[in-house]
Every structure is written in C-alpha cells, then in structure tokens.
CSV table of C-alpha atoms in Angstrom, one decimal:
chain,number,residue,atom,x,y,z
A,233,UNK,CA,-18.3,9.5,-25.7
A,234,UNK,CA,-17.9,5.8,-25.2
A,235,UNK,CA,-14.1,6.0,-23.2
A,236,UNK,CA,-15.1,7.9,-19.8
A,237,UNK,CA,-13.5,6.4,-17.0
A,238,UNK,CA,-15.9,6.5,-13.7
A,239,UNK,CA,-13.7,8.7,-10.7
A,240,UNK,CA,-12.4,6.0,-8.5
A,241,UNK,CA,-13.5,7.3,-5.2
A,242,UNK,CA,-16.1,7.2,-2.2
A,243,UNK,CA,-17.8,10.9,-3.3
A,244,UNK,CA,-18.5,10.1,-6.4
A,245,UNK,CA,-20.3,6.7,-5.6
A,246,UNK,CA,-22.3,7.8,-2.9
A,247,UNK,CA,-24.1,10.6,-5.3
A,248,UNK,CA,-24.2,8.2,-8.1
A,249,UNK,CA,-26.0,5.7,-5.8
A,250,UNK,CA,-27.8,9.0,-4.2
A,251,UNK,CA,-29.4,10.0,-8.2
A,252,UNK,CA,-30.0,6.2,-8.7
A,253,UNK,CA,-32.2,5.9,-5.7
A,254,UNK,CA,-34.0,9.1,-6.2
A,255,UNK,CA,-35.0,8.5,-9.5
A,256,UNK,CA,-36.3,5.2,-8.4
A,257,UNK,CA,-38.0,6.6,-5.1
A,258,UNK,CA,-39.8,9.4,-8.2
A,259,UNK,CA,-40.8,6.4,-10.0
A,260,UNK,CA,-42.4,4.7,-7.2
A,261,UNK,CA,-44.0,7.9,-5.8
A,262,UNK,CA,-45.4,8.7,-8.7
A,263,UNK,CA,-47.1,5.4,-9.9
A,264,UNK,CA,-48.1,4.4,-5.8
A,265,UNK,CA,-49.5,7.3,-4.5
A,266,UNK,CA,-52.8,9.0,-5.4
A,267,UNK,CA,-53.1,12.7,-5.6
A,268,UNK,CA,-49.8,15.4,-5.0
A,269,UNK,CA,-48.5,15.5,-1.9
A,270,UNK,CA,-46.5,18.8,-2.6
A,271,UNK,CA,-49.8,20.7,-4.2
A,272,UNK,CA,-52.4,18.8,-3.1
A,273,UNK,CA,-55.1,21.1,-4.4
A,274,UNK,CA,-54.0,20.2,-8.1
A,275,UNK,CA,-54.9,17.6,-9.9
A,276,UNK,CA,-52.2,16.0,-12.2
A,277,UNK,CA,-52.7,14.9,-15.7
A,278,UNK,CA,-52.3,11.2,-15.5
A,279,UNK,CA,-51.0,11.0,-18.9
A,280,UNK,CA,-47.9,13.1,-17.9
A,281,UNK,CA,-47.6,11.3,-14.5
A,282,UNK,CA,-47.0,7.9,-16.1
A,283,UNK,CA,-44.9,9.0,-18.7
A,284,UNK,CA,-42.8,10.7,-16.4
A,285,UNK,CA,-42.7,7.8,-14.0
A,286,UNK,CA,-41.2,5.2,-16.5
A,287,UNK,CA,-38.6,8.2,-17.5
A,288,UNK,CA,-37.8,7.9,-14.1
A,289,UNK,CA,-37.9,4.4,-14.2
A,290,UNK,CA,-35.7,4.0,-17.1
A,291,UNK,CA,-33.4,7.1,-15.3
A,292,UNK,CA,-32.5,4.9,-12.1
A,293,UNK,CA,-32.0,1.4,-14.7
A,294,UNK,CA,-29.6,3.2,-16.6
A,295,UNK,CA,-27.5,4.4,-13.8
A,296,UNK,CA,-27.4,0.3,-12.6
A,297,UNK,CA,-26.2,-0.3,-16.1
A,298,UNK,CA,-23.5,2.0,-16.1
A,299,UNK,CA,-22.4,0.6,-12.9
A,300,UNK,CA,-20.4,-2.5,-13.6
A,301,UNK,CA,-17.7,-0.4,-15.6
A,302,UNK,CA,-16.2,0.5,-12.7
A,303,UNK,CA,-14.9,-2.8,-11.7
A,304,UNK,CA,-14.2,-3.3,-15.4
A,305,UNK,CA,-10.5,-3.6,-16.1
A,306,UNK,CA,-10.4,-4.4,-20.2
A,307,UNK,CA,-10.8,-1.5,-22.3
A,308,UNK,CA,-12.5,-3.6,-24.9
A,309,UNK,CA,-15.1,-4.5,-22.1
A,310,UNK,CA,-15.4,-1.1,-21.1
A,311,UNK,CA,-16.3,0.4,-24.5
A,312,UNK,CA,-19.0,-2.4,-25.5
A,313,UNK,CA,-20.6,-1.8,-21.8
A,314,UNK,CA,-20.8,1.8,-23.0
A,315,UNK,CA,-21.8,1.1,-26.3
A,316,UNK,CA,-24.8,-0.8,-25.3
A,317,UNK,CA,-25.9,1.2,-22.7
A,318,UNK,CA,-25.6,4.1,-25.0
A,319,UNK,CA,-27.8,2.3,-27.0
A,320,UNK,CA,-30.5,1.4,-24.3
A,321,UNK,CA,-30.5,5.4,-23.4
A,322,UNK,CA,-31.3,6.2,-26.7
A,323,UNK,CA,-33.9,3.1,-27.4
A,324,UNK,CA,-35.6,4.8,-23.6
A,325,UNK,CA,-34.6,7.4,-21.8
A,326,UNK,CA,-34.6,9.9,-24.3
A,327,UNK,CA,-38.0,9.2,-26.8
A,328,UNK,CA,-39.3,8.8,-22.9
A,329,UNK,CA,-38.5,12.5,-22.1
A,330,UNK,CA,-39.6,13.7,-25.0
A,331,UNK,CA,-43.0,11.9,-24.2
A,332,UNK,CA,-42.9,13.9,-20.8
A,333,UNK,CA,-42.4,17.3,-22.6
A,334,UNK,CA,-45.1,16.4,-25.2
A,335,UNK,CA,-47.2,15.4,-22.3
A,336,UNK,CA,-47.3,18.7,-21.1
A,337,UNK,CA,-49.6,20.1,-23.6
A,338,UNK,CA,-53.0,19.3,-22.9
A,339,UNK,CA,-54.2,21.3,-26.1
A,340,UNK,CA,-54.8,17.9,-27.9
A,341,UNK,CA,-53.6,14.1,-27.6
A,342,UNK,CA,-50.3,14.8,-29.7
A,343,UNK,CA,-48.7,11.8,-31.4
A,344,UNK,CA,-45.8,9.9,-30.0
A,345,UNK,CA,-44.4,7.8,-32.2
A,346,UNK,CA,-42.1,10.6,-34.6
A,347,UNK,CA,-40.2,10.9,-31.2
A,348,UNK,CA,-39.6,6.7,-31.9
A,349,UNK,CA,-38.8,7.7,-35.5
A,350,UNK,CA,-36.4,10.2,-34.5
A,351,UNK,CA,-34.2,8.1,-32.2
A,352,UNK,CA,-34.5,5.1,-34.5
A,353,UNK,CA,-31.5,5.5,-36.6
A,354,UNK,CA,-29.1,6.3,-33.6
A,355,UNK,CA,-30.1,3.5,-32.1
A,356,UNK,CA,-29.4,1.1,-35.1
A,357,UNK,CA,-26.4,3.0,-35.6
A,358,UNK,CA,-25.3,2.2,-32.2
A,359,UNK,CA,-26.1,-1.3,-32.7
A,360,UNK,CA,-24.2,-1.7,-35.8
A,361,UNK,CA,-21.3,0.0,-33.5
A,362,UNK,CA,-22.1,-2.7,-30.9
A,363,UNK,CA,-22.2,-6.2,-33.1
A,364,UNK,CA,-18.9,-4.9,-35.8
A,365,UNK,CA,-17.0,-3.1,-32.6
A,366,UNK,CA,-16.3,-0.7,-34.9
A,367,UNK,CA,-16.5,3.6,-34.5
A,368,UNK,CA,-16.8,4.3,-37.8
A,369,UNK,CA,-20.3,5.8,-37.3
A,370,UNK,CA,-20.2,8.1,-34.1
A,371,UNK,CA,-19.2,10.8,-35.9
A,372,UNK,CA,-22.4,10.5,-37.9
A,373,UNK,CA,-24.7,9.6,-34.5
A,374,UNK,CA,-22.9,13.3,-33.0
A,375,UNK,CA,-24.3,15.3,-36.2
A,376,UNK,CA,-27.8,13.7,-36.5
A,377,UNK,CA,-27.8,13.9,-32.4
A,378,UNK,CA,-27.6,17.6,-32.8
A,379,UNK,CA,-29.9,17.6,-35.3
A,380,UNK,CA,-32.7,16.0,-33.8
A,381,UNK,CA,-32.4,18.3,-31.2
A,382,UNK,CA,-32.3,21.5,-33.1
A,383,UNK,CA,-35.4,19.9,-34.6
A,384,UNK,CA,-37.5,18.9,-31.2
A,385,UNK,CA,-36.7,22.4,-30.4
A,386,UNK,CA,-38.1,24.4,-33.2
A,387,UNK,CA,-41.4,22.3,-33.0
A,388,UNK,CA,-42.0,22.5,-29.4
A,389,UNK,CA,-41.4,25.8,-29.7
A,390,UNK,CA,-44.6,26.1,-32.4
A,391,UNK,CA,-46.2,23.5,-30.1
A,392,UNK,CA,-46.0,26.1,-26.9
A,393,UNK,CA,-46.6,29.0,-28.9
A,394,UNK,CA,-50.1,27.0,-30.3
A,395,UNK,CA,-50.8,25.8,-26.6
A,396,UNK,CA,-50.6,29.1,-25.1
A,397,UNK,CA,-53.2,30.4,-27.4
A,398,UNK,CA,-55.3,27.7,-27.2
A,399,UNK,CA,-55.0,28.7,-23.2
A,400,UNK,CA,-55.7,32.1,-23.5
A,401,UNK,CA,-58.5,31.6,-26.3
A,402,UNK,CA,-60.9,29.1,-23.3
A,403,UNK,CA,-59.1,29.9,-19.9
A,404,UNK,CA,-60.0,33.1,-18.2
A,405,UNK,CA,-56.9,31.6,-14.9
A,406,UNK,CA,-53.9,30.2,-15.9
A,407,UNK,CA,-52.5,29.4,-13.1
A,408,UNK,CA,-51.2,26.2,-13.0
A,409,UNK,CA,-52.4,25.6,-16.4
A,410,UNK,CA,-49.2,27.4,-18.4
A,411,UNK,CA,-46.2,25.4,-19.3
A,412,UNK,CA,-43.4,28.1,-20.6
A,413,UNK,CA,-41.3,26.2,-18.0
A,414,UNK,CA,-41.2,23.1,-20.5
A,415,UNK,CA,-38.3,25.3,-21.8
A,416,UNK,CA,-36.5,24.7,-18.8
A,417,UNK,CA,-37.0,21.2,-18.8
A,418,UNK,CA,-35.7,20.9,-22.4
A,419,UNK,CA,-33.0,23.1,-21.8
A,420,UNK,CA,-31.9,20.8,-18.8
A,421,UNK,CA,-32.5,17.8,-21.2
A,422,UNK,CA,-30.3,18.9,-24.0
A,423,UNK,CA,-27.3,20.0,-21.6
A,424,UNK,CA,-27.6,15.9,-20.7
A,425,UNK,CA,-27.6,15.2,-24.1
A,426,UNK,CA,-24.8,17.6,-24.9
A,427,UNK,CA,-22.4,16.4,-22.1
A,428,UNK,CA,-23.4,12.9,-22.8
A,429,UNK,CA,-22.2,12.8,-27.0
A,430,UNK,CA,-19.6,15.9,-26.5
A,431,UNK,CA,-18.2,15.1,-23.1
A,432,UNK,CA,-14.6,15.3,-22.7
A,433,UNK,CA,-13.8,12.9,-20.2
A,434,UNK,CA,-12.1,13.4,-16.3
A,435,UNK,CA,-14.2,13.8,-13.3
A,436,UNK,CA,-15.8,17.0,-13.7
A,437,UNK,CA,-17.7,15.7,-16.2
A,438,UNK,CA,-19.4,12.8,-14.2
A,439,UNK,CA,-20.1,14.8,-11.3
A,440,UNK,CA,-22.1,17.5,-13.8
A,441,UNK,CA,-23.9,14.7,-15.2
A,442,UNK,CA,-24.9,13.6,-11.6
A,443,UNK,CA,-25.7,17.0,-10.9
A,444,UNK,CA,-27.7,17.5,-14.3
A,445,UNK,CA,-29.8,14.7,-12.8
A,446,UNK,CA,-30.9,15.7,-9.7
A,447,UNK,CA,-32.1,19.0,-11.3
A,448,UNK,CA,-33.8,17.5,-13.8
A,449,UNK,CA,-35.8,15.0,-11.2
A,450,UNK,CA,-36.6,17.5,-8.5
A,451,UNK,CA,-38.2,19.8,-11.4
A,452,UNK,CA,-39.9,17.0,-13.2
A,453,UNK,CA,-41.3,16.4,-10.1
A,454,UNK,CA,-42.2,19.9,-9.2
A,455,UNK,CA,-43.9,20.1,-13.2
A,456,UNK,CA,-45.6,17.2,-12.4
A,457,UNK,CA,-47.3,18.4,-9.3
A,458,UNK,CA,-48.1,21.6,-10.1
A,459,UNK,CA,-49.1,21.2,-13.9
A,460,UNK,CA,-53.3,21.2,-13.3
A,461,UNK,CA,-55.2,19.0,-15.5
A,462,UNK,CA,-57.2,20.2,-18.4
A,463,UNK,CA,-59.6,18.0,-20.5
A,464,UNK,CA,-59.7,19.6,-24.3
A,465,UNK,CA,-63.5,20.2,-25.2
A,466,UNK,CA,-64.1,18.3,-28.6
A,467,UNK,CA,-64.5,20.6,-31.6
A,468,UNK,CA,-67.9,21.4,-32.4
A,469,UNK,CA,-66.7,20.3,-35.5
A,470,UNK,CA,-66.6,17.4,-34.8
A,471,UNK,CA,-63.2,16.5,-36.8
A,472,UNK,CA,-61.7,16.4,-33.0
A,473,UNK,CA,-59.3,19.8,-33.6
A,474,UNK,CA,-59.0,22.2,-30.5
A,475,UNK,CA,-57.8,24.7,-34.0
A,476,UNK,CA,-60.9,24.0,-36.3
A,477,UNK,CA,-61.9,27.7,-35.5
A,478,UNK,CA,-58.3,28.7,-36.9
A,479,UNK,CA,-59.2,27.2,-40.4
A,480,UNK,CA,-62.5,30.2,-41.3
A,481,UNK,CA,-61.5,33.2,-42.6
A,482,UNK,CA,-62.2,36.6,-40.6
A,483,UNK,CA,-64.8,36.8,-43.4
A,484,UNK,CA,-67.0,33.5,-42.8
A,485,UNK,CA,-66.6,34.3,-39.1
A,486,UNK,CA,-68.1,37.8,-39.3
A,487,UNK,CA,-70.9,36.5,-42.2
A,488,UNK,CA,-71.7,33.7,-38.9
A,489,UNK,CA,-71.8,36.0,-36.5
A,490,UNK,CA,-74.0,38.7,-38.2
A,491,UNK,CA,-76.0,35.8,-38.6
A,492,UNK,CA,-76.5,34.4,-35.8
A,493,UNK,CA,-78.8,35.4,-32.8
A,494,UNK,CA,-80.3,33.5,-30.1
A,495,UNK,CA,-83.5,31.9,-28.3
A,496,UNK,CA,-85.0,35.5,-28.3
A,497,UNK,CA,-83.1,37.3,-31.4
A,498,UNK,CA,-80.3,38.8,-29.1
A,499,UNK,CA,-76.3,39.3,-30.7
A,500,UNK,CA,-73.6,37.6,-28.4
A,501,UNK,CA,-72.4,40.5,-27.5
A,502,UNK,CA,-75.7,41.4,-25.7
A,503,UNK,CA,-75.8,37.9,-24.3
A,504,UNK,CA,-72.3,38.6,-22.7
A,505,UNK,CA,-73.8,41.8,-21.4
A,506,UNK,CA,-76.8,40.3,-19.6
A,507,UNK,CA,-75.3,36.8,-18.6
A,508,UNK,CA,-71.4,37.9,-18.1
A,509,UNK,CA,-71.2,41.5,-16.8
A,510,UNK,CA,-74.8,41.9,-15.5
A,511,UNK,CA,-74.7,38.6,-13.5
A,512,UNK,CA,-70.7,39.2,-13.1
A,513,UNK,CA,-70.3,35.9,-13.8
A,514,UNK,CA,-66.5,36.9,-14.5
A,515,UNK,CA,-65.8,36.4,-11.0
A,516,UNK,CA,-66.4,33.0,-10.9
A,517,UNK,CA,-62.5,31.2,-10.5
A,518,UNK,CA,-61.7,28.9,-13.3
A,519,UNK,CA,-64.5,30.2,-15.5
A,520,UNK,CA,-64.0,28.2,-19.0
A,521,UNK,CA,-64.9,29.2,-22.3
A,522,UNK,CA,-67.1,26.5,-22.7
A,523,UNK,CA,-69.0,27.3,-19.3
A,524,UNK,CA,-69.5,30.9,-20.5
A,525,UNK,CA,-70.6,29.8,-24.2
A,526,UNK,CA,-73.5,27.8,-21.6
A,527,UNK,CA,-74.4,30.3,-19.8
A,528,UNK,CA,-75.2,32.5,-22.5
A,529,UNK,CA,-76.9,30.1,-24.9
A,530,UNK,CA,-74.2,29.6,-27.9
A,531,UNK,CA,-71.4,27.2,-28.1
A,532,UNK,CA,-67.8,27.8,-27.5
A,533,UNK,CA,-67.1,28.4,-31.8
A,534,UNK,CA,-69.9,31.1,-31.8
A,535,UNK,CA,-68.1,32.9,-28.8
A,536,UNK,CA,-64.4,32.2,-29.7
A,537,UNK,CA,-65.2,34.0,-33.1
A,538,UNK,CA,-66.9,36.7,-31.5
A,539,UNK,CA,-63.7,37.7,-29.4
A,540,UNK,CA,-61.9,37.0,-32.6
A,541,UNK,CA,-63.7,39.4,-34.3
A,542,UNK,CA,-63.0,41.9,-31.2
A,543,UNK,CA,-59.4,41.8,-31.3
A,544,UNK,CA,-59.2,39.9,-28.2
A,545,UNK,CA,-59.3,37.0,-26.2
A,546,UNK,CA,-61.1,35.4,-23.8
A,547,UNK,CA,-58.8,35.6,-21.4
A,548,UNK,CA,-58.2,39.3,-21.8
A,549,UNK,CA,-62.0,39.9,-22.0
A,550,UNK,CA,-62.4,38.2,-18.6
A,551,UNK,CA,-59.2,40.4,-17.1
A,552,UNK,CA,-60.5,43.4,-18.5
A,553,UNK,CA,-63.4,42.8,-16.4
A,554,UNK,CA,-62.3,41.7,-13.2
A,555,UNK,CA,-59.5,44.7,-13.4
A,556,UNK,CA,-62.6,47.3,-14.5
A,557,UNK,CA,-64.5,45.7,-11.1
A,558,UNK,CA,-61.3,45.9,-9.1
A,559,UNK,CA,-61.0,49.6,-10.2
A,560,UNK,CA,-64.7,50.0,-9.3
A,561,UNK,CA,-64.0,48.7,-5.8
A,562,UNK,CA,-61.0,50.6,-4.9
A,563,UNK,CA,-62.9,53.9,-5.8
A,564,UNK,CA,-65.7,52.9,-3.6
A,565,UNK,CA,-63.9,51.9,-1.0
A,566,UNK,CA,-62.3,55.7,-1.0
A,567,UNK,CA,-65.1,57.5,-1.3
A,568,UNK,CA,-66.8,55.8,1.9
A,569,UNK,CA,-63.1,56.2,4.0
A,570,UNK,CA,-62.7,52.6,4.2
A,571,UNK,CA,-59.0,51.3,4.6
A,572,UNK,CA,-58.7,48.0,2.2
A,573,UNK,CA,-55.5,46.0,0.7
A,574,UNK,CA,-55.4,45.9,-3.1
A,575,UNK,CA,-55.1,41.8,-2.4
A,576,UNK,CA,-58.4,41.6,-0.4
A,577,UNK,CA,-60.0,43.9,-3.6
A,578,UNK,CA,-58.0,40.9,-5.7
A,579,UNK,CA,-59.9,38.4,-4.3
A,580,UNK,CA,-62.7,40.1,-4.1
A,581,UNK,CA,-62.5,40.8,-8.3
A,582,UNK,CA,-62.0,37.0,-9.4
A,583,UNK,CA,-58.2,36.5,-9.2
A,584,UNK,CA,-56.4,33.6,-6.5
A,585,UNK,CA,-53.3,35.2,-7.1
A,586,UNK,CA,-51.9,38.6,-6.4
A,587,UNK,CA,-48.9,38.2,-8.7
A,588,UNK,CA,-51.7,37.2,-11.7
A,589,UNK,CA,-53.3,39.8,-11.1
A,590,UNK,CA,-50.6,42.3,-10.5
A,591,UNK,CA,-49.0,41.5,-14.5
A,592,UNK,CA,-52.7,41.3,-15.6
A,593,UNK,CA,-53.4,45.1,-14.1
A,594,UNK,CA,-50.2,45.9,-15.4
A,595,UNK,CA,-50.9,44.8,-18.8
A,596,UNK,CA,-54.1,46.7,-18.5
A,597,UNK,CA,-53.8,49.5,-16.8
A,598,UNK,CA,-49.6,50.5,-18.4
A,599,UNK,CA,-48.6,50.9,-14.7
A,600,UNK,CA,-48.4,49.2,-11.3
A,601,UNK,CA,-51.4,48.6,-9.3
A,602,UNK,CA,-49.7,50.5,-6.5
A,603,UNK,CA,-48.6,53.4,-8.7
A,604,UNK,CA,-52.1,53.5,-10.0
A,605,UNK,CA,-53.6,53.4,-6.5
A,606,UNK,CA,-51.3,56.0,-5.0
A,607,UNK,CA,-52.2,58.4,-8.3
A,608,UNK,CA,-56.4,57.6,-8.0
A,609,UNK,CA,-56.3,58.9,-4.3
C-alpha cells in the first residue's frame, strides 16, 4: 500500500495532471455556476451538489499531495509521504464520498456523522503508523477497510430499497427522481478503495487508478445533473418520519379508513373517482401524492393507507390509469381510421418518456406496447 513507485515517464504525468485539473475544474463548476448546464431543465439538490463539490475538491488536493514522491529519492521519505496522505484520504476523501452517496436519497435528511465514526479508527491507526514509523497495524487497517465497506454496502443497500418505496408510495414520474445508479457509484468507489489498500504495485496499477478517477468524476457529474430535487413532505405526524405510516398495523389502517369520510360523507375511494379519474387529473406530469391527497380533501396518511390497503401503490395506481387512457385512445383512434404513434398517445396519456412508459405498459399489460397494438387491430 504505502511502497508504490509513481511510473517515471511523460504519459503518466500528463493524465495525472489531466484527473487533477478535472476534478478541480468539477469543483469549481459546481460551487460557481447556478443551475445544470448539461440538463438544464432539472434542478439539483443543493445538498448533494456541495458535498460532491468538496469531494471533488479534496479529489484534485490529494492528487497535489501525492505529487512530490516523485522527485523523492529516500525510501523513508517516500513511505511517510504516503503514510500521511493515506491518512488525509481517509480523514476526507472517503467519509466525503460517502456523504455524496447518502446525499442521493432525498427520502429524509440522513445523518452524517457514523460515516466520521467509521473512518475514525483507520485514520488514528494511520497516524499511530505515521508518528512510530512503524507497519505493525496495516494489516489490521486492510481487515477493518474491508469491513467498513461490506458494512456501507449492506445499509445502503436497505437505504435504496427504503427510498425507492418511499418513491413509488408519493411519486406517480420517476424520472430523474430514482437513484439505483448509486450502485454504480459505490461500486466505482470501492474498486478505488480496493486498488488503493490491495494494490500490488508497477505501472498498471497507477494508470487504473487514474482511470478509476476520471470515471468516477464524469459520473458524479452526470448524477449530479440529472438527479431532480425532491423536498420530503413532513409527516402528518409530526415526529418528522417520511415512514410513520409504516409503524400502523394493516388493522388500525383499515379501522381509520372505514372510519373516515369526508366534507360530504364520501370514502376516498369515491373521492379518487370524482377528483382523479373523472377530472383525469392523472395526466397532470409530476402529480405528487400530496397534490392528489389536496385535491381530494384528505391528507397524504389517509391516501397512502388507502392504496396500502389496495395492494398497491401510488405510483402503480397512477400507471394503471394513464395505461387504461392510453388503451382507451389507441382504440379510438382505430375505430375513427386515424393513423397515430403510440409516443404521441404517450404523451397524450401523462408520460414524458416513451421508455417509462414502454416498462410501465409492459409491467401492466404482460407484453410490449407494440405486440399489444399489432394484436388490438
């Protein structure tokens, strides 16, 4: 880990210096300019946009740190230089990406500081390592290293699996909103951490380092500008969980729901009728759960317990719908002879994308939407 000699020659420098200046070029993009210039119709958590703008940061300093090794002829001086800035990474550039992963879900404001705890003991390891020049510990750092990750990567996996429900459960669109591709970034996180405690040394493993990095930066910042902003409604509750409805049993939600009724004595489900389907008010883009809950007269616990109760979700109430519409269209647009796209009837049924829609007719309907349309003619 800490005896890697830096390839002595003109390639190697130039895309060092190339991943130093683009992580600081990130940095600066991302703290200067206001709004995405690659999706400008997206608006960017700011949350994630900082974090990931002082891993960035952090990114380009380490690379100027691990710089002056290579006109560094004593051995001894070589492996403190590493030492330390093995350190440093661990004290920044790690808890920071974890921060940016974290960041990601919008669900709730998740903690930051066991990512600190978790790199706390490396970095006084290292440290100890640094001020008794001694190596007696790295073998330990390697095991709890690998540890820690194995850890981060059973929780975020609970933490994506929780987020998507919570996305499915208020959001009838989730484009731009889902963030399974987190797995790439940890994925592309770990394989730095990996080569970085297991790496064996010689050039090939500096230039896959270098490479590593320029992945990792060009797909922060396509995550970054593409990852649309969500603003968690408080919990009716008022405890501040986006889960509180998780904690009542099936029981106390159907006893609520038989119970409740609104302004005029009507059930939810006749309130969906008149205000959802009646009004198609499921075309509306980017319809929330919360709007919906408004437009009806409840609150957003009432109707997330109703679906619930359905066996469904919110988002696959509001897909069922649009698909039914889209289905509607298509044969009216074949009885009357008139030639139409099944994007244009897309559009036309609530959905910005064709591909959305295409998995969500899919998932619907148990067969292509152009299988379907060739069999309804």
């Amino acid at each position: 880990m800490y005896y890697q000699a830096i390839p002595q020659n003109i390639l190697f420098y130039l895309l060092y210096g190339g991943v130093t200046m683009m992580s600081l070029m990130a940095c600066c993009y991302l703290l200067l300019r206001r709004g995405n210039a690659f999706a400008p119709g997206i608006t960017t958590p700011q949350r994630l946009r900082r974090w990931t703008a002082a891993f960035f940061g952090f990114v380009a300093l380490g690379h100027l740190w691990y710089l002056p090794p290579v006109f560094v002829t004593s051995h001894e001086a070589l492996r403190m230089t590493l030492l330390i800035g093995a350190s440093l990474d661990f004290m920044f550039v790690f808890p920071l990406a974890f921060f940016v992963i974290i960041s990601m879900l919008q669900d709730h404001r998740r903690a930051l500081w066991p990512a600190v705890l978790l790199v706390m003991p490396v970095v006084m390891a290292l440290v100890w390592c640094c001020v008794s020049r001694s190596d007696a510990l790295v073998p330990v750092i390697y095991g709890y290293v690998m540890a820690m990750g194995l850890a981060f990567i059973i929780s975020m996996v609970l933490a994506l699996r929780k987020y998507g429900r919570w996305l499915r459960d208020n959001y009838a669109d989730l484009e731009h909103k889902e963030v399974w591709q987190s797995f790439v970034v940890l994925t592309a996180i770990l394989l730095l951490l990996g080569f970085y405690v297991f790496g064996v040394g010689g050039p090939a493993y500096e230039y896959i380092v270098q490479f590593c990095d320029i992945v990792l930066i060009a797909f922060l910042l396509w995550r970054v500008e593409t990852l649309q902003s969500l603003t968690p409604d408080p919990s009716p509750s008022g405890e501040g969980s986006e889960y509180a409805q998780d904690d009542v049993s099936l029981e106390e939600q159907s006893t609520s729901l038989a119970t409740w009724r609104g302004a005029g004595g009507e059930t939810i489900s006749s309130l969906l009728q008149q205000h959802c389907i009646e009004q198609q008010l499921f075309l509306q883009h980017d319809l929330t759960l919360q709007q919906l809950a408004k437009a009806v007269g409840t609150n957003r616990l009432y109707l997330g317990q109703y679906f619930s109760c359905q066996g469904t979700n919110y988002n696959t109430y509001i897909n069922d719908l649009r698909i039914r519409h889209f289905v509607s269209l298509y044969h009216e647009a074949v009885a009357n002879q008139r030639s139409v796209s099944a994007q244009q009837l897309a559009r036309e049924s609530g959905y910005r994308s064709y591909s959305t829609f295409g998995l969500a007719f899919k998932k619907r309907m148990g067969q292509s939407v152009t299988a379907w349309m060739s069999e309804a003619q």
